Amino acid sequence: MATLFETTTINGMVLKNRIVRSATWEGMCDARGAPTEKLINCYTALARGEVGLIMSGYAYVRRDGKQLPGKMAMDEDGLAGEMQRMVRAVHEAGGVLAVQLVHGGGQTGSKSIGRPPLAPSAIKVDQYPDQPQELSLQDIQDLVLSFGQAARRAREWGFDGVQLHGAHGYLINQFLSPLTNQRSDDYGGSAENRRRFLMEVYRQVRQQVGRDYPVMIKLSGDDFLEGGLTEEESLQAAKWLSDNGIDALEISGGTPASGKRSPARTEIHHPEQEGYHVPLSRIVKPEVSCAVMTVGGIRSHTIAKQVIAEGWADYVSLSRPLIREPDLPRKWRSCESETAMCRSCNGCFAPGLKEGGIYCVVDKKERELADKRRGNPPPL
């Protein structure tokens, strides 16, 4: 029986446990998309906290796919020095670091890129901030190459693997979903045609990095939207990826338009509310031969262990709990705690916009109140 704290490998990438830091936006890169000292410290804290695999924040493969300020870039060779320094720091702290590659597509705002965003179809849906322009066939081929070149940079710069972002309404997911993809050419219409962009991106990435380098994907198991990507079509995409050598699938779900079924749900206070995407991973797991990760509201050691022991997934991914407690895996391993302190309020993301970096606002407030009670002055 598999256990949470055992050594595993994904295509030669050795992981000390089955806990993954799921990718998120940190807002800690400079205007070029290069990591700042704040981001390096964030990742090294996760490494020292014994996270098995650290997924970086989502990094854009082309400048017109940048969604938010402070986002990481993988779009130019000139970033090599800063990226290599970050990777070395994580490795020296005992961590394993993969980079997540993304293009925002229609979820990129015109304010971020200085032009109308690009999407599979020129239609306005709830998850898009602006009316997008339809990608031309040349645009599509250029983007496929951009994903491949970003993956090539990742390997050259020492990242331990790459993960494609094929979930949460970003560009790959936009092609997969019939709600956002209403093209009438070879990239739209049938489910197979809507998978074409994903298939070409994956093949290009493999061509650039080879078979001996970990390539993973975060995939929506369901958009939870009327007319969006369904479980059945997502499963077909997962099976194609597995058959063609993907090393791991991280199964998630929802988009910013999915309401209470969005990717980062709030009000997770009880064990029965945890693991809200586990039902999707349980559908995928028996149908594929690659590793399966599940993400979504896992907060307790008991639930994390159960997911692994029952074989519902091979790895558990966490994001928001590790913002407050980057050492949560170490605490679980040494039985110092059972449940993460994260309240699932999503307040951690506001400082990323206002202060240049996410952090747990609840933790900060509690520390300030404790200092006040002790008579300590507030930090400058």
GROMACS .gro file of C-alpha atoms in nm, residues 9-332:
model
  324
    9THR     CA    1   1.020   0.891  -0.891
   10ILE     CA    2   0.857   1.056  -1.192
   11ASN     CA    3   1.066   0.990  -1.503
   12GLY     CA    4   1.389   0.999  -1.303
   13MET     CA    5   1.283   1.293  -1.082
   14VAL     CA    6   1.324   1.168  -0.724
   15LEU     CA    7   1.068   1.299  -0.473
   16LYS     CA    8   1.100   1.252  -0.097
   17ASN     CA    9   0.723   1.228  -0.043
   18ARG     CA   10   0.392   1.245  -0.227
   19ILE     CA   11   0.313   1.608  -0.141
   20VAL     CA   12   0.316   1.860  -0.426
   21ARG     CA   13   0.303   2.235  -0.400
   22SER     CA   14   0.045   2.319  -0.664
   23ALA     CA   15   0.128   2.618  -0.883
   24THR     CA   16  -0.013   2.958  -0.801
   25TRP     CA   17   0.056   3.320  -0.883
   26GLU     CA   18   0.291   3.477  -0.630
   27GLY     CA   19   0.339   3.827  -0.780
   28MET     CA   20   0.708   3.817  -0.685
   29CYS     CA   21   0.885   3.868  -1.019
   30ASP     CA   22   1.017   4.191  -1.166
   31ALA     CA   23   0.890   4.366  -1.478
   32ARG     CA   24   1.089   4.129  -1.701
   33GLY     CA   25   0.942   3.825  -1.529
   34ALA     CA   26   1.267   3.742  -1.350
   35PRO     CA   27   1.246   3.605  -0.994
   36THR     CA   28   1.315   3.844  -0.709
   37GLU     CA   29   1.481   3.756  -0.380
   38LYS     CA   30   1.133   3.737  -0.229
   39LEU     CA   31   1.035   3.457  -0.468
   40ILE     CA   32   1.362   3.271  -0.413
   41ASN     CA   33   1.299   3.286  -0.038
   42CYS     CA   34   0.943   3.159  -0.095
   43TYR     CA   35   1.063   2.853  -0.283
   44THR     CA   36   1.353   2.776  -0.051
   45ALA     CA   37   1.113   2.789   0.245
   46LEU     CA   38   0.898   2.527   0.071
   47ALA     CA   39   1.208   2.315   0.010
   48ARG     CA   40   1.314   2.336   0.373
   49GLY     CA   41   0.955   2.259   0.472
   50GLU     CA   42   0.993   1.921   0.297
   51VAL     CA   43   0.752   1.972   0.007
   52GLY     CA   44   0.817   1.676  -0.223
   53LEU     CA   45   0.773   1.867  -0.551
   54ILE     CA   46   0.746   2.244  -0.588
   55MET     CA   47   0.552   2.365  -0.891
   56SER     CA   48   0.647   2.722  -0.971
   57GLY     CA   49   0.392   2.994  -1.017
   58TYR     CA   50   0.243   2.992  -1.365
   59ALA     CA   51   0.502   3.132  -1.608
   60TYR     CA   52   0.403   3.282  -1.940
   61VAL     CA   53   0.558   3.146  -2.258
   62ARG     CA   54   0.491   3.463  -2.455
   63ARG     CA   55   0.449   3.822  -2.341
   64ASP     CA   56   0.091   3.848  -2.475
   65GLY     CA   57  -0.005   3.563  -2.241
   66LYS     CA   58   0.085   3.754  -1.923
   67GLN     CA   59  -0.217   3.787  -1.699
   68LEU     CA   60  -0.107   3.954  -1.374
   69PRO     CA   61   0.179   4.176  -1.256
   70GLY     CA   62   0.479   4.009  -1.098
   71LYS     CA   63   0.424   3.695  -1.304
   72MET     CA   64   0.718   3.473  -1.398
   73ALA     CA   65   0.841   3.466  -1.758
   74MET     CA   66   0.989   3.183  -1.961
   75ASP     CA   67   0.985   3.371  -2.291
   76GLU     CA   68   1.346   3.478  -2.344
   77ASP     CA   69   1.693   3.329  -2.311
   78GLY     CA   70   1.817   3.643  -2.136
   79LEU     CA   71   1.651   3.532  -1.810
   80ALA     CA   72   1.895   3.242  -1.773
   81GLY     CA   73   2.113   3.392  -1.499
   82GLU     CA   74   1.830   3.480  -1.260
   83MET     CA   75   1.648   3.153  -1.319
   84GLN     CA   76   1.958   2.942  -1.267
   85ARG     CA   77   2.031   3.123  -0.940
   86MET     CA   78   1.678   3.047  -0.818
   87VAL     CA   79   1.699   2.680  -0.917
   88ARG     CA   80   2.038   2.643  -0.744
   89ALA     CA   81   1.900   2.796  -0.425
   90VAL     CA   82   1.607   2.550  -0.421
   91HIS     CA   83   1.835   2.254  -0.486
   92GLU     CA   84   2.076   2.364  -0.212
   93ALA     CA   85   1.778   2.376   0.026
   94GLY     CA   86   1.694   2.016  -0.066
   95GLY     CA   87   1.402   2.092  -0.297
   96VAL     CA   88   1.279   1.976  -0.637
   97LEU     CA   89   1.143   2.251  -0.863
   98ALA     CA   90   0.935   2.225  -1.180
   99VAL     CA   91   0.808   2.524  -1.377
  100GLN     CA   92   0.448   2.559  -1.490
  101LEU     CA   93   0.406   2.694  -1.845
  102VAL     CA   94   0.099   2.890  -1.948
  103HIS     CA   95  -0.054   3.135  -2.188
  104GLY     CA   96  -0.349   3.330  -2.053
  105GLY     CA   97  -0.533   3.350  -2.384
  106GLY     CA   98  -0.868   3.522  -2.340
  107GLN     CA   99  -0.816   3.546  -1.965
  108THR     CA  100  -0.536   3.795  -2.026
  109GLY     CA  101  -0.657   4.153  -1.996
  110SER     CA  102  -0.572   4.421  -2.249
  111LYS     CA  103  -0.432   4.637  -1.966
  112SER     CA  104  -0.171   4.371  -1.896
  113ILE     CA  105  -0.045   4.332  -2.252
  114GLY     CA  106  -0.134   4.662  -2.419
  115ARG     CA  107  -0.349   4.504  -2.689
  116PRO     CA  108  -0.665   4.293  -2.721
  117PRO     CA  109  -0.608   3.942  -2.589
  118LEU     CA  110  -0.592   3.638  -2.816
  119ALA     CA  111  -0.820   3.337  -2.782
  120PRO     CA  112  -0.936   3.038  -2.988
  121SER     CA  113  -1.251   3.229  -3.087
  122ALA     CA  114  -1.344   3.596  -3.087
  123ILE     CA  115  -1.627   3.553  -2.839
  124LYS     CA  116  -1.680   3.718  -2.501
  125VAL     CA  117  -1.754   3.478  -2.217
  126ASP     CA  118  -1.788   3.543  -1.844
  127GLN     CA  119  -1.432   3.435  -1.763
  128TYR     CA  120  -1.276   3.688  -2.006
  129PRO     CA  121  -1.211   4.045  -1.891
  130ASP     CA  122  -1.214   4.181  -2.250
  131GLN     CA  123  -1.333   4.092  -2.599
  132PRO     CA  124  -1.054   3.876  -2.750
  133GLN     CA  125  -0.931   3.843  -3.106
  134GLU     CA  126  -0.933   3.502  -3.274
  135LEU     CA  127  -0.596   3.332  -3.310
  136SER     CA  128  -0.485   3.288  -3.669
  137LEU     CA  129  -0.334   2.960  -3.784
  138GLN     CA  130   0.007   3.130  -3.781
  139ASP     CA  131  -0.055   3.254  -3.426
  140ILE     CA  132  -0.133   2.896  -3.322
  141GLN     CA  133   0.186   2.756  -3.472
  142ASP     CA  134   0.390   3.035  -3.314
  143LEU     CA  135   0.237   2.961  -2.974
  144VAL     CA  136   0.306   2.588  -3.007
  145LEU     CA  137   0.671   2.674  -3.069
  146SER     CA  138   0.671   2.918  -2.776
  147PHE     CA  139   0.563   2.640  -2.537
  148GLY     CA  140   0.838   2.416  -2.674
  149GLN     CA  141   1.107   2.683  -2.644
  150ALA     CA  142   1.000   2.763  -2.287
  151ALA     CA  143   1.032   2.394  -2.198
  152ARG     CA  144   1.377   2.382  -2.361
  153ARG     CA  145   1.484   2.679  -2.147
  154ALA     CA  146   1.352   2.504  -1.835
  155ARG     CA  147   1.572   2.202  -1.898
  156GLU     CA  148   1.876   2.412  -1.986
  157TRP     CA  149   1.833   2.626  -1.674
  158GLY     CA  150   1.816   2.328  -1.438
  159PHE     CA  151   1.446   2.302  -1.356
  160ASP     CA  152   1.362   1.944  -1.263
  161GLY     CA  153   1.060   1.928  -1.491
  162VAL     CA  154   0.782   2.125  -1.660
  163GLN     CA  155   0.408   2.131  -1.619
  164LEU     CA  156   0.171   2.259  -1.886
  165HIS     CA  157  -0.129   2.453  -1.756
  166GLY     CA  158  -0.427   2.293  -1.926
  167ALA     CA  159  -0.687   2.393  -1.668
  168HIS     CA  160  -0.880   2.682  -1.511
  169GLY     CA  161  -0.980   2.851  -1.834
  170TYR     CA  162  -0.632   2.932  -1.968
  171LEU     CA  163  -0.540   2.891  -2.334
  172ILE     CA  164  -0.503   2.512  -2.356
  173ASN     CA  165  -0.829   2.472  -2.166
  174GLN     CA  166  -0.991   2.735  -2.392
  175PHE     CA  167  -0.913   2.517  -2.693
  176LEU     CA  168  -1.048   2.206  -2.519
  177SER     CA  169  -1.376   2.366  -2.414
  178PRO     CA  170  -1.664   2.391  -2.666
  179LEU     CA  171  -1.780   2.698  -2.473
  180THR     CA  172  -1.469   2.901  -2.563
  181ASN     CA  173  -1.366   2.718  -2.881
  182GLN     CA  174  -1.618   2.774  -3.159
  183ARG     CA  175  -1.374   2.748  -3.448
  184SER     CA  176  -1.475   2.578  -3.773
  185ASP     CA  177  -1.124   2.476  -3.884
  186ASP     CA  178  -0.902   2.184  -3.778
  187TYR     CA  179  -0.873   2.327  -3.424
  188GLY     CA  180  -1.245   2.339  -3.349
  189GLY     CA  181  -1.566   2.144  -3.376
  190SER     CA  182  -1.513   1.782  -3.273
  191ALA     CA  183  -1.352   1.688  -2.942
  192GLU     CA  184  -1.052   1.553  -3.132
  193ASN     CA  185  -1.008   1.880  -3.319
  194ARG     CA  186  -1.038   2.078  -2.996
  195ARG     CA  187  -0.759   1.861  -2.851
  196ARG     CA  188  -0.533   1.937  -3.146
  197PHE     CA  189  -0.367   2.243  -2.991
  198LEU     CA  190  -0.289   2.048  -2.672
  199MET     CA  191  -0.152   1.757  -2.874
  200GLU     CA  192   0.073   1.983  -3.081
  201VAL     CA  193   0.198   2.168  -2.774
  202TYR     CA  194   0.279   1.842  -2.598
  203ARG     CA  195   0.459   1.698  -2.902
  204GLN     CA  196   0.661   2.018  -2.944
  205VAL     CA  197   0.758   2.015  -2.577
  206ARG     CA  198   0.870   1.652  -2.602
  207GLN     CA  199   1.069   1.733  -2.914
  208GLN     CA  200   1.249   2.012  -2.730
  209VAL     CA  201   1.323   1.831  -2.400
  210GLY     CA  202   1.336   1.462  -2.495
  211ARG     CA  203   1.177   1.155  -2.344
  212ASP     CA  204   1.401   1.149  -2.036
  213TYR     CA  205   1.273   1.475  -1.888
  214PRO     CA  206   0.957   1.502  -1.673
  215VAL     CA  207   0.667   1.663  -1.858
  216MET     CA  208   0.343   1.700  -1.663
  217ILE     CA  209   0.012   1.881  -1.708
  218LYS     CA  210  -0.256   2.036  -1.490
  219LEU     CA  211  -0.580   1.931  -1.657
  220SER     CA  212  -0.936   2.031  -1.580
  221GLY     CA  213  -1.148   1.724  -1.525
  222ASP     CA  214  -1.462   1.936  -1.566
  223ASP     CA  215  -1.522   2.307  -1.628
  224PHE     CA  216  -1.841   2.299  -1.417
  225LEU     CA  217  -1.998   2.528  -1.676
  226GLU     CA  218  -2.292   2.473  -1.905
  227GLY     CA  219  -2.147   2.408  -2.250
  228GLY     CA  220  -1.793   2.373  -2.113
  229LEU     CA  221  -1.545   2.085  -2.096
  230THR     CA  222  -1.704   1.772  -1.952
  231GLU     CA  223  -1.569   1.475  -1.758
  232GLU     CA  224  -1.602   1.251  -2.062
  233GLU     CA  225  -1.401   1.474  -2.296
  234SER     CA  226  -1.142   1.550  -2.029
  235LEU     CA  227  -1.093   1.178  -1.973
  236GLN     CA  228  -1.029   1.127  -2.344
  237ALA     CA  229  -0.763   1.400  -2.334
  238ALA     CA  230  -0.606   1.240  -2.026
  239LYS     CA  231  -0.594   0.897  -2.194
  240TRP     CA  232  -0.434   1.043  -2.508
  241LEU     CA  233  -0.169   1.219  -2.298
  242SER     CA  234  -0.098   0.904  -2.099
  243ASP     CA  235  -0.073   0.692  -2.414
  244ASN     CA  236   0.175   0.942  -2.558
  245GLY     CA  237   0.409   0.950  -2.261
  246ILE     CA  238   0.298   1.232  -2.029
  247ASP     CA  239   0.461   1.172  -1.692
  248ALA     CA  240   0.192   1.307  -1.458
  249LEU     CA  241  -0.159   1.452  -1.468
  250GLU     CA  242  -0.267   1.696  -1.198
  251ILE     CA  243  -0.647   1.683  -1.206
  252SER     CA  244  -0.828   2.003  -1.117
  253GLY     CA  245  -1.147   2.169  -1.236
  254GLY     CA  246  -1.346   2.486  -1.284
  255THR     CA  247  -1.273   2.832  -1.423
  256PRO     CA  248  -1.312   3.184  -1.281
  257ALA     CA  249  -1.672   3.171  -1.409
  258SER     CA  250  -1.762   2.850  -1.222
  259GLY     CA  251  -1.899   3.025  -0.914
  260LYS     CA  252  -1.891   2.809  -0.603
  261ARG     CA  253  -1.717   2.536  -0.806
  262SER     CA  254  -1.420   2.755  -0.897
  263PRO     CA  255  -1.067   2.612  -0.862
  264ALA     CA  256  -0.995   2.788  -0.528
  265ARG     CA  257  -1.308   2.739  -0.319
  266THR     CA  258  -1.365   2.908   0.014
  267GLU     CA  259  -1.517   2.794   0.344
  268ILE     CA  260  -1.337   2.460   0.378
  269HIS     CA  261  -1.385   2.381   0.747
  270HIS     CA  262  -1.466   2.009   0.767
  271PRO     CA  263  -1.307   1.689   0.631
  272GLU     CA  264  -1.607   1.619   0.407
  273GLN     CA  265  -1.540   1.951   0.228
  274GLU     CA  266  -1.181   1.857   0.151
  275GLY     CA  267  -1.051   1.705  -0.170
  276TYR     CA  268  -1.329   1.845  -0.386
  277HIS     CA  269  -1.153   1.732  -0.704
  278VAL     CA  270  -1.076   1.382  -0.576
  279PRO     CA  271  -1.389   1.244  -0.752
  280LEU     CA  272  -1.239   1.362  -1.082
  281SER     CA  273  -0.899   1.205  -1.011
  282ARG     CA  274  -1.072   0.879  -0.919
  283ILE     CA  275  -1.230   0.873  -1.265
  284VAL     CA  276  -0.897   0.932  -1.438
  285LYS     CA  277  -0.668   0.714  -1.223
  286PRO     CA  278  -0.775   0.367  -1.344
  287GLU     CA  279  -0.778   0.479  -1.708
  288VAL     CA  280  -0.417   0.599  -1.736
  289SER     CA  281  -0.070   0.457  -1.683
  290CYS     CA  282   0.100   0.781  -1.572
  291ALA     CA  283   0.108   0.932  -1.224
  292VAL     CA  284  -0.205   1.117  -1.111
  293MET     CA  285  -0.209   1.415  -0.874
  294THR     CA  286  -0.522   1.554  -0.713
  295VAL     CA  287  -0.567   1.913  -0.599
  296GLY     CA  288  -0.846   2.106  -0.433
  297GLY     CA  289  -0.909   2.182  -0.068
  298ILE     CA  290  -0.693   1.917   0.100
  299ARG     CA  291  -0.630   2.050   0.449
  300SER     CA  292  -0.577   1.756   0.686
  301HIS     CA  293  -0.309   1.493   0.723
  302THR     CA  294  -0.577   1.226   0.757
  303ILE     CA  295  -0.742   1.307   0.424
  304ALA     CA  296  -0.406   1.335   0.246
  305LYS     CA  297  -0.306   0.991   0.376
  306GLN     CA  298  -0.642   0.843   0.281
  307VAL     CA  299  -0.620   0.968  -0.078
  308ILE     CA  300  -0.284   0.793  -0.121
  309ALA     CA  301  -0.369   0.477   0.074
  310GLU     CA  302  -0.697   0.424  -0.114
  311GLY     CA  303  -0.524   0.475  -0.449
  312TRP     CA  304  -0.744   0.769  -0.549
  313ALA     CA  305  -0.431   0.952  -0.664
  314ASP     CA  306  -0.055   0.906  -0.651
  315TYR     CA  307   0.016   1.254  -0.515
  316VAL     CA  308  -0.174   1.522  -0.324
  317SER     CA  309  -0.128   1.885  -0.429
  318LEU     CA  310  -0.172   2.183  -0.199
  319SER     CA  311  -0.137   2.554  -0.264
  320ARG     CA  312  -0.306   2.794  -0.020
  321PRO     CA  313  -0.213   2.600   0.298
  322LEU     CA  314   0.155   2.624   0.202
  323ILE     CA  315   0.132   3.003   0.172
  324ARG     CA  316   0.075   3.020   0.547
  325GLU     CA  317   0.273   2.708   0.640
  326PRO     CA  318   0.549   2.623   0.393
  327ASP     CA  319   0.668   2.366   0.648
  328LEU     CA  320   0.333   2.185   0.667
  329PRO     CA  321   0.473   1.859   0.517
  330ARG     CA  322   0.742   1.850   0.786
  331LYS     CA  323   0.476   1.909   1.054
  332TRP     CA  324   0.265   1.626   0.915
   0.00000   0.00000   0.00000
